[in-house]
mmCIF file of C-alpha atoms in Angstrom:
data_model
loop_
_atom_site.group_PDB
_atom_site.id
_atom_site.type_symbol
_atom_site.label_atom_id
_atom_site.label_comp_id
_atom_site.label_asym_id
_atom_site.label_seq_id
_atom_site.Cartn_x
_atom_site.Cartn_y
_atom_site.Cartn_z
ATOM 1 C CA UNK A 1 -6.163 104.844 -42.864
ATOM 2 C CA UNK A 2 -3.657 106.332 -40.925
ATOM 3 C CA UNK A 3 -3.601 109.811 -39.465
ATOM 4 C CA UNK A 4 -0.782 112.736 -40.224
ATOM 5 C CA UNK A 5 -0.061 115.993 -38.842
ATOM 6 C CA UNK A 6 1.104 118.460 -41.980
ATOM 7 C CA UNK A 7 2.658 122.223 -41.164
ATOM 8 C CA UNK A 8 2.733 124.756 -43.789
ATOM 9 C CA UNK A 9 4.395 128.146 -43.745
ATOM 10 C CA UNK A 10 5.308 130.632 -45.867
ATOM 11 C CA UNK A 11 4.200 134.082 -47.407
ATOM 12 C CA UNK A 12 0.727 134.188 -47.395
ATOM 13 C CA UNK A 13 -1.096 134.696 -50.933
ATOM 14 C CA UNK A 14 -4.513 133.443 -52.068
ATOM 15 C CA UNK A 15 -5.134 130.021 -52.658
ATOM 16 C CA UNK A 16 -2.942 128.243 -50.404
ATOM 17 C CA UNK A 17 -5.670 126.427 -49.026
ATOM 18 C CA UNK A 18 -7.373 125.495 -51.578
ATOM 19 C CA UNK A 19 -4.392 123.723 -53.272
ATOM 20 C CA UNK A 20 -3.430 121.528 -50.196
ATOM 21 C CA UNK A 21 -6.747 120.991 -49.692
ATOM 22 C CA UNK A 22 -6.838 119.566 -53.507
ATOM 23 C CA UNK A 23 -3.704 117.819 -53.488
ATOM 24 C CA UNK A 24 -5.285 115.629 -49.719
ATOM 25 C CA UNK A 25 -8.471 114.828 -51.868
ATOM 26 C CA UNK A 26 -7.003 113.839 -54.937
ATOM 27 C CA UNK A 27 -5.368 110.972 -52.610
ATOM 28 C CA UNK A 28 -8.821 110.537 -50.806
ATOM 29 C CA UNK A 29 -7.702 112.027 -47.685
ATOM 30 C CA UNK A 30 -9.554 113.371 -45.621
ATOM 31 C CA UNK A 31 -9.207 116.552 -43.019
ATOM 32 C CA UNK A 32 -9.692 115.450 -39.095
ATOM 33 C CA UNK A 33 -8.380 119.211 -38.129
ATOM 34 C CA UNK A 34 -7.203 122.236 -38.655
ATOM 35 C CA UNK A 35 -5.360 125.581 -37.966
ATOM 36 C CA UNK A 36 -4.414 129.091 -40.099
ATOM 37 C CA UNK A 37 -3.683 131.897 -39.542
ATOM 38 C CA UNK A 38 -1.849 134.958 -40.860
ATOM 39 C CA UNK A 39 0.859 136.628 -38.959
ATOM 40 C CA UNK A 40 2.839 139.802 -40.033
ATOM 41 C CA UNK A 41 2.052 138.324 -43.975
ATOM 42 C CA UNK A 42 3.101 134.953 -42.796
ATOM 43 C CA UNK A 43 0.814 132.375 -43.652
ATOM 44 C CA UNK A 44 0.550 129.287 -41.520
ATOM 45 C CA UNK A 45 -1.352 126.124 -41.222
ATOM 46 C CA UNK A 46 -1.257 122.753 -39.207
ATOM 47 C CA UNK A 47 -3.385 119.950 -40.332
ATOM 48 C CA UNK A 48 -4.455 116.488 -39.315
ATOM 49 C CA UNK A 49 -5.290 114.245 -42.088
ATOM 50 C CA UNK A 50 -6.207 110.902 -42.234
ATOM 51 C CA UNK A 51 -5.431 109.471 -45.479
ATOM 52 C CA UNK A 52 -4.066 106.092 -46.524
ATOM 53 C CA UNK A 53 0.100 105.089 -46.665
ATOM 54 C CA UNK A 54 2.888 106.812 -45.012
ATOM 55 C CA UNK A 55 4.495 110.149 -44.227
ATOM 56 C CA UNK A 56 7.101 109.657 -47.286
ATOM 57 C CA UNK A 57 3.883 109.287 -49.379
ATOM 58 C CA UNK A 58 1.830 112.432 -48.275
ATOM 59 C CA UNK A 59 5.021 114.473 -48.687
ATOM 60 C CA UNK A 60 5.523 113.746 -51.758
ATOM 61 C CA UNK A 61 1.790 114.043 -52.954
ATOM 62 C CA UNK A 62 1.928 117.751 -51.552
ATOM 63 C CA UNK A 63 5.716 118.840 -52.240
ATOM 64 C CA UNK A 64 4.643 120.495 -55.697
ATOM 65 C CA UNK A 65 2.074 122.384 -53.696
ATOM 66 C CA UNK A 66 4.401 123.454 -51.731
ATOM 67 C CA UNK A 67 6.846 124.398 -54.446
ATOM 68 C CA UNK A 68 4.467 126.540 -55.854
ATOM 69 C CA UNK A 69 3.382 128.203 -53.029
ATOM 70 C CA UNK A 70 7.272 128.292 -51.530
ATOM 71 C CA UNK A 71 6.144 126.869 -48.364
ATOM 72 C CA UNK A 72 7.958 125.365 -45.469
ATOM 73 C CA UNK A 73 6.289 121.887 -45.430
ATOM 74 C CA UNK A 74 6.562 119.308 -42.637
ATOM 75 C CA UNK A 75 4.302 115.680 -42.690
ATOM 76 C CA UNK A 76 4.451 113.880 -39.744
ATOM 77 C CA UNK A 77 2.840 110.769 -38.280
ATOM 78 C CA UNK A 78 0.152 111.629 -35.758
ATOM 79 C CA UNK A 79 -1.279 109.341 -32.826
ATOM 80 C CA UNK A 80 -4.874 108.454 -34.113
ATOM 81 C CA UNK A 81 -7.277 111.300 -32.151
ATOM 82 C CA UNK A 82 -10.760 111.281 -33.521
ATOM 83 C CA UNK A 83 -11.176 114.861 -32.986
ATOM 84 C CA UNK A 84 -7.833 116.838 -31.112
ATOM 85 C CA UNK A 85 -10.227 119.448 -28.893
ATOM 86 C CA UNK A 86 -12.200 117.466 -26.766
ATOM 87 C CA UNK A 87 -13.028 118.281 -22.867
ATOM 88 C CA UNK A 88 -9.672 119.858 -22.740
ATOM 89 C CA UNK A 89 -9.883 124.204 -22.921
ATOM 90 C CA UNK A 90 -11.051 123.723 -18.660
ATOM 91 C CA UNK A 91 -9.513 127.315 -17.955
ATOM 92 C CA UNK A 92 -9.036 130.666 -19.550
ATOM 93 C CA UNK A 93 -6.476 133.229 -18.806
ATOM 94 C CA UNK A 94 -6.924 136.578 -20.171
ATOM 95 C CA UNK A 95 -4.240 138.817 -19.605
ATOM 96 C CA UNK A 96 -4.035 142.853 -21.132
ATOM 97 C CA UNK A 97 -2.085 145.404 -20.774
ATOM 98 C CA UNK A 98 0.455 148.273 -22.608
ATOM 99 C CA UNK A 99 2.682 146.192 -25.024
ATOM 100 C CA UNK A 100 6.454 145.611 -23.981
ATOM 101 C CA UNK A 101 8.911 142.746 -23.912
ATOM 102 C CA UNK A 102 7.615 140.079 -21.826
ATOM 103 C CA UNK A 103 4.361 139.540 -21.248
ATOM 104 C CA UNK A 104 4.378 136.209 -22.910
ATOM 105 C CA UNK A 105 7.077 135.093 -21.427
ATOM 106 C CA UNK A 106 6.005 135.640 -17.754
ATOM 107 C CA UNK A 107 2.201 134.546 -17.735
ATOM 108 C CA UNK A 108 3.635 131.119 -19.660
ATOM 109 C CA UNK A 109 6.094 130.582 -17.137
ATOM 110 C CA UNK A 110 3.774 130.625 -14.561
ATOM 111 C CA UNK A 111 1.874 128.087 -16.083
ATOM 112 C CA UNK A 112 4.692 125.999 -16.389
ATOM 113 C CA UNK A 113 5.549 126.044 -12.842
ATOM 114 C CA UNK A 114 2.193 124.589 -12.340
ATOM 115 C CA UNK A 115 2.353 122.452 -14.902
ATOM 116 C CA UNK A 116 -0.701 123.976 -16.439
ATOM 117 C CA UNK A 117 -0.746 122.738 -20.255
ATOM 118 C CA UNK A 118 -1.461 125.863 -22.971
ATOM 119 C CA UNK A 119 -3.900 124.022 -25.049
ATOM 120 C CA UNK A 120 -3.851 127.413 -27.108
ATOM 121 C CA UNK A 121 -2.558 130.740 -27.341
ATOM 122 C CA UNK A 122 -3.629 133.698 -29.227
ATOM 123 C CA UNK A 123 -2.881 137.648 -29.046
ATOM 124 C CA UNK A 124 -4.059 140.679 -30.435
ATOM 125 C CA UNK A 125 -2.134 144.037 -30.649
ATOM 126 C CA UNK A 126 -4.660 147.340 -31.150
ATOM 127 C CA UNK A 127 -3.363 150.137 -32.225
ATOM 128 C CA UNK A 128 -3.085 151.987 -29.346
ATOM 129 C CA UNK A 129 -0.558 149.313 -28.234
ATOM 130 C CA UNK A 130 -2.780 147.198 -25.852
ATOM 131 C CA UNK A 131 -1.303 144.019 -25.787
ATOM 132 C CA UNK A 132 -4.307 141.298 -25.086
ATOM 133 C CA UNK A 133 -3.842 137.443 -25.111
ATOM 134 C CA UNK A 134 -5.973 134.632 -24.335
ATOM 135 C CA UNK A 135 -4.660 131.123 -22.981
ATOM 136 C CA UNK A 136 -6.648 128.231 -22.934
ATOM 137 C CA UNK A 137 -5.502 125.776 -20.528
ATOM 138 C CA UNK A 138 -5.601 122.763 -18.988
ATOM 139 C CA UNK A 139 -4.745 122.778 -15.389
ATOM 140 C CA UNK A 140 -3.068 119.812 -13.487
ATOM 141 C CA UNK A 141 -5.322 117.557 -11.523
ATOM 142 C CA UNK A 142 -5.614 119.549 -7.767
ATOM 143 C CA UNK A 143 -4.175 122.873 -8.500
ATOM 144 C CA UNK A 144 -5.271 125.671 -6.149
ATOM 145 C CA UNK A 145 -6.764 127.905 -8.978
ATOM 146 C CA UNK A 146 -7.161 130.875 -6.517
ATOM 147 C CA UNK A 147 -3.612 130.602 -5.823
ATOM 148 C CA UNK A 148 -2.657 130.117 -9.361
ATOM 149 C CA UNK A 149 -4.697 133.093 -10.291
ATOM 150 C CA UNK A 150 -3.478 135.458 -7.062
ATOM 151 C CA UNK A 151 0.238 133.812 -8.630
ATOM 152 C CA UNK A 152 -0.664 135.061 -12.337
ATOM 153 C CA UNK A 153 -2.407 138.485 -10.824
ATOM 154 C CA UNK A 154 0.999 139.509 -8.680
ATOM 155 C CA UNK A 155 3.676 138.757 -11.621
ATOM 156 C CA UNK A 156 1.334 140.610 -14.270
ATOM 157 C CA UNK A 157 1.185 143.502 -11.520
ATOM 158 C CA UNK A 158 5.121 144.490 -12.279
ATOM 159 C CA UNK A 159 4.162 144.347 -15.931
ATOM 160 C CA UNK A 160 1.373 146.542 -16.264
ATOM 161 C CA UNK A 161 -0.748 143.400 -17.222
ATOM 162 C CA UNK A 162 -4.240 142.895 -16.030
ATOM 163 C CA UNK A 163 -4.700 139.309 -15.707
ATOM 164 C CA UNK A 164 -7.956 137.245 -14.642
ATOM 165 C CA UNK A 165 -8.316 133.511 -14.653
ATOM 166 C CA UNK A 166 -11.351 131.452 -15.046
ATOM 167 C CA UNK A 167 -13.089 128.414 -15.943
ATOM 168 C CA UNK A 168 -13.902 128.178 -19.787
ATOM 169 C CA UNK A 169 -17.720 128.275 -19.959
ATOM 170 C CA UNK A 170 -19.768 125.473 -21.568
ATOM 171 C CA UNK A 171 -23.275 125.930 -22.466
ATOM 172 C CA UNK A 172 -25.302 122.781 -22.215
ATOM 173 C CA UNK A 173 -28.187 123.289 -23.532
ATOM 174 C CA UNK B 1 -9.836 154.978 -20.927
ATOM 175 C CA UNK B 2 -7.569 151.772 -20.214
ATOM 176 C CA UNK B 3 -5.358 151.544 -18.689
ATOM 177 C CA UNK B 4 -6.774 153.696 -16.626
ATOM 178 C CA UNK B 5 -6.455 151.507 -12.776
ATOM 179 C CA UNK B 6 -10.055 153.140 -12.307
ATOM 180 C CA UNK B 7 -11.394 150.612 -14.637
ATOM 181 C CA UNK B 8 -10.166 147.137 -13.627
ATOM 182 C CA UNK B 9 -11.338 148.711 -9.436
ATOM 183 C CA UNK B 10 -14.140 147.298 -7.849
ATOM 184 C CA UNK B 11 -16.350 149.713 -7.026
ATOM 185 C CA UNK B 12 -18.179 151.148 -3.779
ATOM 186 C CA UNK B 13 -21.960 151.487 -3.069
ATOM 187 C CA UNK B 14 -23.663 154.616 -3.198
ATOM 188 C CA UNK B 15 -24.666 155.522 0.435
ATOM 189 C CA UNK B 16 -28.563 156.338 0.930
ATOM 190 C CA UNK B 17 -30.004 158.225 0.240
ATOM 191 C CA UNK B 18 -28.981 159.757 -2.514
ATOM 192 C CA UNK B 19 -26.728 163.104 -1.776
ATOM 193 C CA UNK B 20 -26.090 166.036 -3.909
ATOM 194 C CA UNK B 21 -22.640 164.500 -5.095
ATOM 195 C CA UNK B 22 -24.367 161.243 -6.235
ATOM 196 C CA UNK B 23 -26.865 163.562 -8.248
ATOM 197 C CA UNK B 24 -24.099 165.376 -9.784
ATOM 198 C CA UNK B 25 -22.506 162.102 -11.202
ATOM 199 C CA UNK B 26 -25.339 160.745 -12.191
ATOM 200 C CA UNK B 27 -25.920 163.903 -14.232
ATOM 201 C CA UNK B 28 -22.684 163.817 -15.279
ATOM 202 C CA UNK B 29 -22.697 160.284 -16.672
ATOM 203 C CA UNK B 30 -26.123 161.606 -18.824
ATOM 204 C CA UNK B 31 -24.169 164.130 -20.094
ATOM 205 C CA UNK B 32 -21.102 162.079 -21.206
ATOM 206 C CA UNK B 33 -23.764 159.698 -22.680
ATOM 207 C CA UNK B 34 -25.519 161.887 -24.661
ATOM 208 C CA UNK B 35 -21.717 163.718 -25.854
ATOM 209 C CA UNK B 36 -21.332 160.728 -27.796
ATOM 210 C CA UNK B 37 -23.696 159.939 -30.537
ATOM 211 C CA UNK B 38 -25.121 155.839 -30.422
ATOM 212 C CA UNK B 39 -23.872 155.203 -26.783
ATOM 213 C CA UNK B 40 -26.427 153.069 -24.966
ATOM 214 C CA UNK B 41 -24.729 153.194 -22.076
ATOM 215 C CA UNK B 42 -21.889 154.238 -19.749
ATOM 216 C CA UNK B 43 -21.022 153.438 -15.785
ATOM 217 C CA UNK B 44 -19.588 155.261 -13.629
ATOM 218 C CA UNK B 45 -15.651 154.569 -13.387
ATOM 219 C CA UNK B 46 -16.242 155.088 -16.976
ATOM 220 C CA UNK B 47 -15.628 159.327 -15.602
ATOM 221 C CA UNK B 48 -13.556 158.374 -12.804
ATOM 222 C CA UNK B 49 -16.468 157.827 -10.463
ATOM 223 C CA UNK B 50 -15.299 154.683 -8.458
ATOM 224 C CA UNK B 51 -19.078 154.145 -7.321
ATOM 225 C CA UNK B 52 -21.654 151.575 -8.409
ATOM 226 C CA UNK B 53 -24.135 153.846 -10.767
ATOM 227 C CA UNK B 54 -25.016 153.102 -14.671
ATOM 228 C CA UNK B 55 -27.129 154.953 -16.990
ATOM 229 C CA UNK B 56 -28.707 153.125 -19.850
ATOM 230 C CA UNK B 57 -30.758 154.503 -22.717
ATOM 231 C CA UNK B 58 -31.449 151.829 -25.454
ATOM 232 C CA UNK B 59 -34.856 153.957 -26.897
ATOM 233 C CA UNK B 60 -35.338 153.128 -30.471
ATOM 234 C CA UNK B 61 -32.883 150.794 -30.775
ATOM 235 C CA UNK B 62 -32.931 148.588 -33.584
ATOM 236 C CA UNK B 63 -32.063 145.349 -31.839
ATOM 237 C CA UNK B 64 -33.986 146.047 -28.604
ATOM 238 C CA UNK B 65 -36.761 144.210 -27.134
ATOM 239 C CA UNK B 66 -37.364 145.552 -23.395
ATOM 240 C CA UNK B 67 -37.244 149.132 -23.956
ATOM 241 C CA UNK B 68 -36.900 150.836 -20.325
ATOM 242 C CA UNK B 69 -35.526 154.366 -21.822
ATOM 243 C CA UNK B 70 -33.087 156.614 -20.135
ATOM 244 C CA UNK B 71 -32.401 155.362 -16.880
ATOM 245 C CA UNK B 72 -30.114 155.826 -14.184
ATOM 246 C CA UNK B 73 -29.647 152.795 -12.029
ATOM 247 C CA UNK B 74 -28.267 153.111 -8.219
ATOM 248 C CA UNK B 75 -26.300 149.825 -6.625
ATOM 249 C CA UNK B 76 -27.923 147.811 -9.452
ATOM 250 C CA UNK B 77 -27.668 143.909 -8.861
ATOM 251 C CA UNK B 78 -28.984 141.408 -11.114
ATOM 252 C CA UNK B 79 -31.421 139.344 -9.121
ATOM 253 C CA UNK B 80 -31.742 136.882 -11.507
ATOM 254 C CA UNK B 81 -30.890 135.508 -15.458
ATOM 255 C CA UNK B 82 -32.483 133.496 -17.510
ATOM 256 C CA UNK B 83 -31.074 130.134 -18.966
ATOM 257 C CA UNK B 84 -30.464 131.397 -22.346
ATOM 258 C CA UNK B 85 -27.104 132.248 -23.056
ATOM 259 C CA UNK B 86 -25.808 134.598 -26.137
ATOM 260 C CA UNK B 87 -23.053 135.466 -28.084
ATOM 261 C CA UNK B 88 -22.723 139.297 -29.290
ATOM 262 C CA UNK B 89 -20.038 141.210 -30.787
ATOM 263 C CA UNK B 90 -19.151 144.389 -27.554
ATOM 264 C CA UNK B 91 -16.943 147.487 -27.876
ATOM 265 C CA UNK B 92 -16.731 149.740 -24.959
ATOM 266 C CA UNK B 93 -15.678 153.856 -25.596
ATOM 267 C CA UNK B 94 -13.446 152.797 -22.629
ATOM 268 C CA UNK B 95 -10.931 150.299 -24.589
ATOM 269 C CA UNK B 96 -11.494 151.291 -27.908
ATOM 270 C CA UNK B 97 -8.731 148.869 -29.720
ATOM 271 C CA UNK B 98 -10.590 146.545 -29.663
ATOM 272 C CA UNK B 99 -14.137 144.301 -29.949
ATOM 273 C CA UNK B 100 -15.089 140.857 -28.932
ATOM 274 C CA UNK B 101 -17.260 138.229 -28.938
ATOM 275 C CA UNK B 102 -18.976 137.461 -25.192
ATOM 276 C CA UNK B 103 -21.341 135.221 -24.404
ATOM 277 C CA UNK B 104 -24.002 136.860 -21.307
ATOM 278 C CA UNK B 105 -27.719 135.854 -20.240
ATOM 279 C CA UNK B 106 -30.024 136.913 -23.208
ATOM 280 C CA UNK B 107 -32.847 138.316 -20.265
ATOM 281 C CA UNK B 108 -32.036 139.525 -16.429
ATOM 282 C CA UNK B 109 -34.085 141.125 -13.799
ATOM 283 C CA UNK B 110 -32.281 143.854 -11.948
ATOM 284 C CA UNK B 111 -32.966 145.596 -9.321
ATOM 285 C CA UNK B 112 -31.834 149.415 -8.409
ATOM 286 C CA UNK B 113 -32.575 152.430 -7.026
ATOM 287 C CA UNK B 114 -33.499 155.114 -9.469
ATOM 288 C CA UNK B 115 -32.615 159.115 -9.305
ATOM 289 C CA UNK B 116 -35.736 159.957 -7.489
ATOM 290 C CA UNK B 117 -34.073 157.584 -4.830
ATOM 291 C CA UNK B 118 -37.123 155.105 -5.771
ATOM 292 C CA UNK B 119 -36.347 151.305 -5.938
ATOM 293 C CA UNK B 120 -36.668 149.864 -9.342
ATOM 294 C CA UNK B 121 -37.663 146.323 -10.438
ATOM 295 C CA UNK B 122 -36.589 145.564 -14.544
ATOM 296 C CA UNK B 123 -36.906 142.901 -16.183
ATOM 297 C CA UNK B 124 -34.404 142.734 -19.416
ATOM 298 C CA UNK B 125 -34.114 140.839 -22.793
ATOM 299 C CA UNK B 126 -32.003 140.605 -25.443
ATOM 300 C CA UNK B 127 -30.095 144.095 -26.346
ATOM 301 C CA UNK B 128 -31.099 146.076 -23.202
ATOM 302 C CA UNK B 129 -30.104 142.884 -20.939
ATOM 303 C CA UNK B 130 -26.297 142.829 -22.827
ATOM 304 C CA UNK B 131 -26.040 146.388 -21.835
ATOM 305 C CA UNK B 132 -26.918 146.539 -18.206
ATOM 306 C CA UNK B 133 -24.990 143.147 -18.149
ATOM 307 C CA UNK B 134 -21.815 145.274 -19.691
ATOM 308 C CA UNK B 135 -22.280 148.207 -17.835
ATOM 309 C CA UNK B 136 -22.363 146.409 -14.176
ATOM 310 C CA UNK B 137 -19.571 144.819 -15.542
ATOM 311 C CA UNK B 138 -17.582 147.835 -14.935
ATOM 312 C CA UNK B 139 -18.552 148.464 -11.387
ATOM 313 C CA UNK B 140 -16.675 145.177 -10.604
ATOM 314 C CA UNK B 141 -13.916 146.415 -12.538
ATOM 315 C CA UNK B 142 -14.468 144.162 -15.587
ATOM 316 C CA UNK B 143 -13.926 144.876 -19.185
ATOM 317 C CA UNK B 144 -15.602 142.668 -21.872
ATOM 318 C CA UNK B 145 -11.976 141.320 -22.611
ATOM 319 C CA UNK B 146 -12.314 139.478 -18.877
ATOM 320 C CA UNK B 147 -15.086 137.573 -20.683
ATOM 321 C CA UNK B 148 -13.898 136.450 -23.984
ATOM 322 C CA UNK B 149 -12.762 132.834 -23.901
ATOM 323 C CA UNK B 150 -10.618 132.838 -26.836
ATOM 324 C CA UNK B 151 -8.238 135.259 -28.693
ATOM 325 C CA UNK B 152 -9.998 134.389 -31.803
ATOM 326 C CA UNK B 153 -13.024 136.169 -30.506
ATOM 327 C CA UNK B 154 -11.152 139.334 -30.425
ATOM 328 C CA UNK B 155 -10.764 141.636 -33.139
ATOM 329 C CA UNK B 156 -8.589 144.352 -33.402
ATOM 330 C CA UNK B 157 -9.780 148.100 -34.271
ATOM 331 C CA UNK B 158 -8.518 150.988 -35.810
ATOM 332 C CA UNK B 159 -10.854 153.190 -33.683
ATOM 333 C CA UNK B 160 -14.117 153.792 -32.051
ATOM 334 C CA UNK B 161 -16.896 154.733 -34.106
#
């Protein structure tokens, strides 16, 4: 078997899912991982699948799905991961504050300059225009994470943007 | 209401004993309590009051165990938590876009001084614990969105109800 990464996008409608996710069983593939969401009516997916031949192969096994559907498809090779999310998500930033232009773009380039690696992203807008977004993070081997969060704290300042950083919490239980 | 600064300020301990100004906010925090129907609880920079008092009432609610009633808690501190951890779905009048999942001790012993200026020992489980949890939360000048791990615990709101 080898493993693929697949990317899907296009306007969202129901049963999307359900007809990629036919079209990978019908060639006894099977689905290692997965992401979707729905974005301003934009549908959009990434999948790793581990099914058997090549990228040429899969494409064409899910190009009438994607027809149908008129979805931006993409099938690429993928290193072999048994499951993508392990032991990675160490630290959280949470950052909030009124929406404007930028808020992204500072707390990421932060991050970058300490070579912290976004493992993922995710906002939410309310409607009273609170901006809040979530980072999950891995942070390079010896970085000062009071700095980094004093760092993040002092650029959100100018912004408007509340911003706390802190280790992920795992429950062992 | 955020952004409100008042709410993401630590805030100071009440000086004992307990003065007429302390009384008045802690009145004051009943008051805004009770003004809005369901609210189990509320703390003090919740009305501006940068000091560390809470009231609780969780009586007769459906998902609490420990019951303590209306109370009033002075400097609370949690003294101690149990291993079990939860996950529970928290809004908060004071950022009403939103609600989110957050994971907090499911029981807690804390330890306050009451309106009568009397220490109080109590020891809370399951929906009472969340609450105090929440509510001395604020004093530090924490919102429940400081302890959601994931944006896809968050979910947007049209507006408090």
């Amino acid at each position: 078997m080898n493993q693929f990464a697949i990317a899907a996008m296009g306007t969202d409608r129901p049963g999307i899912v359900a007809a990629v996710g036919e079209a990978i069983l019908g060639v006894g593939g099977n689905i290692d991982d997965s992401s979707m969401t729905i974005l301003g009516g934009h549908f959009a997916m990434l999948l790793v699948v581990q099914v058997e031949g090549d990228a040429d192969q899969l494409e064409s096994t899910l190009r009438p799905v994607a027809e149908k559907f008129e979805l931006m498809l993409e099938v690429r090779t993928a290193a072999m991961h048994p499951f993508s999310d392990v032991d990675r998500d160490d630290y959280v930033v949470a950052a909030y504050g009124p929406d404007k232009p930028g808020l992204v773009s500072t707390i990421s380039r932060v991050l970058a300059g300490a070579d912290a690696n976004i493992n993922d992203f995710g906002s939410r807008l309310g409607a009273d225009h609170t901006f809040a977004m979530w980072f999950n993070v891995s942070l390079a081997e010896g970085t000062d994470t009071a700095a980094l969060g004093e760092q993040l704290r002092a650029e959100g300042r100018d912004l408007g943007l509340d911003i706390r950083l802190y280790r992920a919490e795992v429950e062992d239980l | 209401m955020y952004p409100d600064a008042r709410l993401k300020t630590e805030c100071d301990p009440v000086e004992l004993p307990l003065d007429d100004a302390t009384r008045a906010i802690a009145r004051d925090l009943l008051d805004t309590m009770d003004s809005f129907p369901g609210c189990v609880g509320i703390a003090a920079p919740q009305i501006g009051a940068l000091v560390r008092i809470v009231a609780i009432d969780v009586s007769g609610h459906k998902k609490a165990v420990s019951d303590h009633g209306r109370r009033v808690l002075v400097n609370p501190v949690i003294v101690s938590r149990g291993a079990e951890r939860v996950k529970m779905r928290e809004g908060c009048l004071s950022i009403p876009d939103f609600t989110g999942n957050v994971t907090r001790a499911e029981s807690i012993v804390v330890e306050a001084v009451g309106l009568d200026g009397a220490p109080q020992r109590l020891e809370c489980d399951a929906y009472e614990a969340r609450v105090v949890l929440h509510e001395l939360d604020h004093l530090d000048g924490l919102l429940f969105l400081d302890r959601v791990q994931h944006a896809r615990d968050v979910f947007p709101r049209k507006r408090y109800q």
